[in-house]
């Protein structure tokens, strides 16, 4: 009897619409911690200004709350949270659940009972392209959450759904393990392999902004900063 080489072993067969992949490691903890003090707007500027979510709002109360941690991604059928429950069994402290709910807001994907689980699991937060409910509970401190909308209508728990796959969440591509940062301005995903370089560029951008802020404060800004652009477009300035 011959044994197949490992490379010839067939991969696990999942039913159509279902897939559960292992959790992906994100950036090192020290790098995650460094991003906590980086404004999302500055990170976005360092990443070409066209990356990040749109159409989401925060449902936690404090504007100065920061969400920051590696992504555990979930894609669900709109209005169904079976795979979100499964993902909560897999997360590690500090992880951020990023959920592609198809932008549907007719049924909430998470509510107050799941918030209790998130706190017990020490989740870093949630980003949901879908709806939430039990807003009074989510407004309490301790669990940052961004979502598309809210409704009292609850979810089904039938599936299908997928965990730790590439997803699109509110216009933003997210891979498992990407570093997710959210603040009052919005949410952005930093590819894990690029996080160190993005941190360096974000810090350099903040230094440039500090210099511009000082010239704005003192009234010493160079008019050529914008006049040169206008002249290049043919305006007589």
Short mmCIF file of C-alpha atoms in Angstrom, two decimals:
data_model
loop_
_atom_site.label_atom_id
_atom_site.label_comp_id
_atom_site.label_asym_id
_atom_site.label_seq_id
_atom_site.Cartn_x
_atom_site.Cartn_y
_atom_site.Cartn_z
CA UNK A 1 0.00 0.00 0.00
CA UNK A 2 1.45 3.35 -1.04
CA UNK A 3 1.02 6.63 0.81
CA UNK A 4 0.18 9.81 -1.05
CA UNK A 5 2.68 12.66 -0.62
CA UNK A 6 1.39 15.54 1.49
CA UNK A 7 1.16 17.76 -1.57
CA UNK A 8 -1.30 15.32 -3.14
CA UNK A 9 -3.65 15.23 -0.13
CA UNK A 10 -6.94 16.83 -1.18
CA UNK A 11 -7.95 19.96 0.71
CA UNK A 12 -10.95 19.85 3.03
CA UNK A 13 -14.19 20.04 1.11
CA UNK A 14 -16.61 22.64 2.46
CA UNK A 15 -20.30 22.79 1.52
CA UNK A 16 -21.07 25.57 -0.97
CA UNK A 17 -21.15 28.94 0.77
CA UNK A 18 -19.32 27.76 3.89
CA UNK A 19 -15.64 28.01 4.79
CA UNK A 20 -13.76 28.29 8.09
CA UNK A 21 -10.05 29.04 7.80
CA UNK A 22 -7.59 29.29 10.71
CA UNK A 23 -6.93 32.64 12.34
CA UNK A 24 -4.13 34.61 10.66
CA UNK A 25 -1.44 36.23 12.79
CA UNK A 26 -1.31 40.00 12.44
CA UNK A 27 1.60 42.38 12.95
CA UNK A 28 3.73 42.06 16.12
CA UNK A 29 2.11 43.46 19.29
CA UNK A 30 4.60 46.34 19.53
CA UNK A 31 3.66 47.47 16.02
CA UNK A 32 -0.05 47.25 16.82
CA UNK A 33 0.53 49.36 19.93
CA UNK A 34 2.43 51.99 17.91
CA UNK A 35 -0.54 52.43 15.56
CA UNK A 36 -2.86 53.23 18.48
CA UNK A 37 -1.49 56.77 18.56
CA UNK A 38 -1.68 57.26 14.78
CA UNK A 39 -4.77 59.17 13.51
CA UNK A 40 -6.69 57.26 10.86
CA UNK A 41 -6.68 60.35 8.62
CA UNK A 42 -2.88 60.46 8.73
CA UNK A 43 -2.61 56.73 8.02
CA UNK A 44 -4.92 57.24 5.05
CA UNK A 45 -2.80 60.14 3.79
CA UNK A 46 0.27 57.89 4.00
CA UNK A 47 -1.60 55.24 1.97
CA UNK A 48 -2.58 57.45 -0.99
CA UNK A 49 -5.83 58.88 0.45
CA UNK A 50 -8.14 56.42 -1.29
CA UNK A 51 -8.17 53.50 1.17
CA UNK A 52 -10.63 52.94 4.01
CA UNK A 53 -14.29 52.46 4.76
CA UNK A 54 -17.10 54.82 3.88
CA UNK A 55 -20.72 54.89 4.96
CA UNK A 56 -20.11 53.56 8.47
CA UNK A 57 -20.75 55.33 11.77
CA UNK A 58 -19.51 54.64 15.26
CA UNK A 59 -21.99 53.30 17.81
CA UNK A 60 -19.74 53.61 20.86
CA UNK A 61 -20.24 56.95 22.60
CA UNK A 62 -16.76 58.38 23.12
CA UNK A 63 -15.23 60.14 20.12
CA UNK A 64 -11.70 59.55 21.42
CA UNK A 65 -12.08 55.75 21.48
CA UNK A 66 -9.52 53.98 19.27
CA UNK A 67 -10.07 50.57 17.68
CA UNK A 68 -6.81 48.83 16.78
CA UNK A 69 -5.97 45.17 16.20
CA UNK A 70 -5.53 42.36 13.68
CA UNK A 71 -8.52 41.42 11.54
CA UNK A 72 -10.57 38.28 11.83
CA UNK A 73 -12.75 38.48 8.73
CA UNK A 74 -16.29 37.15 8.34
CA UNK A 75 -18.60 37.13 5.35
CA UNK A 76 -22.25 36.38 6.07
CA UNK A 77 -25.53 36.15 4.26
CA UNK A 78 -27.27 39.49 4.84
CA UNK A 79 -29.21 39.30 8.08
CA UNK A 80 -27.62 36.05 9.31
CA UNK A 81 -25.02 35.83 12.08
CA UNK A 82 -24.26 32.11 12.41
CA UNK A 83 -20.64 32.55 11.32
CA UNK A 84 -20.16 35.58 13.56
CA UNK A 85 -20.94 33.36 16.53
CA UNK A 86 -18.41 30.82 15.25
CA UNK A 87 -15.77 33.50 14.72
CA UNK A 88 -16.21 34.62 18.33
CA UNK A 89 -15.15 31.11 19.36
CA UNK A 90 -11.90 31.56 17.42
CA UNK A 91 -10.75 35.08 18.27
CA UNK A 92 -7.86 36.01 20.53
CA UNK A 93 -7.74 39.05 22.84
CA UNK A 94 -7.24 42.23 20.83
CA UNK A 95 -8.58 40.87 17.55
CA UNK A 96 -11.01 42.97 15.51
CA UNK A 97 -13.99 41.31 13.83
CA UNK A 98 -14.47 42.74 10.34
CA UNK A 99 -17.79 41.62 8.89
CA UNK A 100 -19.04 41.81 5.32
CA UNK A 101 -22.80 41.84 5.72
CA UNK A 102 -23.48 43.05 2.21
CA UNK A 103 -24.38 46.56 3.45
CA UNK A 104 -27.80 45.21 4.43
CA UNK A 105 -29.54 47.04 7.28
CA UNK A 106 -32.89 45.20 7.33
CA UNK A 107 -31.76 42.84 10.13
CA UNK A 108 -29.17 43.43 12.85
CA UNK A 109 -26.13 41.16 12.83
CA UNK A 110 -25.06 41.78 16.44
CA UNK A 111 -26.79 42.94 19.60
CA UNK A 112 -26.33 43.29 23.32
CA UNK A 113 -25.95 39.59 24.09
CA UNK A 114 -23.11 39.29 21.59
CA UNK A 115 -21.55 42.43 23.04
CA UNK A 116 -21.28 40.58 26.36
CA UNK A 117 -19.43 37.78 24.56
CA UNK A 118 -17.12 40.28 22.83
CA UNK A 119 -16.17 41.81 26.17
CA UNK A 120 -15.58 38.39 27.74
CA UNK A 121 -13.32 37.48 24.81
CA UNK A 122 -11.47 40.84 25.14
CA UNK A 123 -12.19 41.61 21.51
CA UNK A 124 -10.52 44.74 20.14
CA UNK A 125 -13.72 45.87 18.41
CA UNK A 126 -16.05 45.27 15.48
CA UNK A 127 -16.41 46.76 12.01
CA UNK A 128 -19.68 45.74 10.34
CA UNK A 129 -20.98 46.47 6.86
CA UNK A 130 -24.45 45.78 8.18
CA UNK A 131 -26.75 46.67 11.07
CA UNK A 132 -26.60 46.49 14.87
CA UNK A 133 -29.21 46.69 17.61
CA UNK A 134 -29.34 47.37 21.38
CA UNK A 135 -27.71 50.77 20.88
CA UNK A 136 -27.79 51.78 24.54
CA UNK A 137 -25.55 48.84 25.39
CA UNK A 138 -23.11 49.48 22.54
CA UNK A 139 -22.84 53.11 23.63
CA UNK A 140 -21.29 52.02 26.92
CA UNK A 141 -17.50 52.08 27.19
CA UNK A 142 -15.48 48.96 26.56
CA UNK A 143 -16.25 47.76 23.03
CA UNK A 144 -15.69 49.99 19.98
CA UNK A 145 -18.00 49.25 17.07
CA UNK A 146 -18.55 50.76 13.62
CA UNK A 147 -21.56 49.72 11.54
CA UNK A 148 -23.61 50.70 8.50
CA UNK A 149 -26.86 51.26 10.44
CA UNK A 150 -29.20 49.90 13.07
CA UNK A 151 -32.58 48.22 13.43
CA UNK A 152 -34.52 46.40 16.14
CA UNK A 153 -35.07 43.43 13.78
CA UNK A 154 -32.93 40.46 14.81
CA UNK A 155 -30.88 38.04 12.68
CA UNK A 156 -31.31 34.45 11.59
CA UNK A 157 -28.71 31.81 12.47
CA UNK A 158 -28.76 29.50 9.49
CA UNK A 159 -25.73 30.45 7.38
CA UNK A 160 -24.09 30.27 4.99
CA UNK A 161 -20.94 32.21 5.76
CA UNK A 162 -17.14 32.21 5.67
CA UNK A 163 -14.41 33.02 8.19
CA UNK A 164 -10.89 34.31 7.56
CA UNK A 165 -11.18 34.90 3.84
CA UNK A 166 -10.53 38.09 1.81
CA UNK A 167 -13.58 40.36 2.10
CA UNK A 168 -14.84 43.78 1.13
CA UNK A 169 -16.21 45.83 4.01
CA UNK A 170 -17.79 49.22 3.28
CA UNK A 171 -15.61 49.77 0.22
CA UNK A 172 -12.41 48.51 1.85
CA UNK A 173 -10.55 45.31 0.98
CA UNK A 174 -9.53 43.36 4.08
CA UNK A 175 -7.38 40.24 4.40
CA UNK A 176 -7.23 38.11 7.54
CA UNK A 177 -4.51 39.49 9.80
CA UNK A 178 -4.56 43.00 8.35
CA UNK A 179 -4.15 45.69 10.98
CA UNK A 180 -7.46 47.51 11.49
CA UNK A 181 -7.40 51.03 12.95
CA UNK A 182 -10.55 53.04 13.67
CA UNK A 183 -11.21 56.41 15.27
CA UNK A 184 -13.74 59.22 15.03
CA UNK A 185 -12.78 59.83 11.38
CA UNK A 186 -13.29 56.28 10.14
CA UNK A 187 -11.70 52.86 9.72
CA UNK A 188 -8.71 51.75 7.68
CA UNK A 189 -6.97 48.42 6.99
CA UNK A 190 -3.18 48.26 6.85
CA UNK A 191 -1.78 45.13 5.14
CA UNK A 192 0.19 43.19 7.75
CA UNK A 193 3.27 42.87 5.54
CA UNK A 194 3.32 46.64 4.95
CA UNK A 195 2.52 47.81 8.48
CA UNK A 196 6.06 48.79 9.48
CA UNK A 197 6.56 50.86 6.33
CA UNK A 198 3.13 52.49 6.66
CA UNK A 199 3.95 53.42 10.26
CA UNK A 200 7.17 55.08 9.13
CA UNK A 201 5.39 57.02 6.39
CA UNK A 202 2.58 58.03 8.75
CA UNK A 203 5.04 59.45 11.27
CA UNK A 204 6.82 61.38 8.51
CA UNK A 205 3.47 62.73 7.30
CA UNK A 206 2.59 63.92 10.81
CA UNK A 207 5.93 65.74 11.02
CA UNK A 208 5.17 67.54 7.74
CA UNK A 209 1.68 68.43 9.00
CA UNK A 210 3.15 69.85 12.21
CA UNK A 211 5.38 72.18 10.18
CA UNK A 212 2.44 73.31 8.03
CA UNK A 213 0.28 73.83 11.12
CA UNK A 214 2.91 76.14 12.57
CA UNK A 215 3.08 78.29 9.42
CA UNK A 216 -0.73 78.45 9.42
CA UNK A 217 -0.70 79.55 13.05
CA UNK A 218 1.90 82.26 12.51
CA UNK A 219 0.65 83.42 9.12
CA UNK A 220 3.93 82.58 7.42
CA UNK A 221 2.68 79.95 4.97
CA UNK A 222 4.36 80.11 1.56
CA UNK A 223 1.75 81.30 -1.02
CA UNK A 224 3.64 79.38 -3.69
CA UNK A 225 2.32 76.14 -2.22
CA UNK A 226 -0.96 76.70 -4.05
CA UNK A 227 -0.17 79.51 -6.51
CA UNK A 228 2.29 77.27 -8.36
CA UNK A 229 -0.46 74.70 -8.85
CA UNK A 230 -2.89 77.34 -10.12
CA UNK A 231 -0.33 78.76 -12.58
CA UNK A 232 0.37 75.28 -13.88
CA UNK A 233 -3.33 75.07 -14.76
CA UNK A 234 -3.13 78.33 -16.71
CA UNK A 235 -4.59 80.71 -14.11
CA UNK A 236 -3.01 84.20 -14.08
CA UNK A 237 -1.97 84.39 -10.41
#
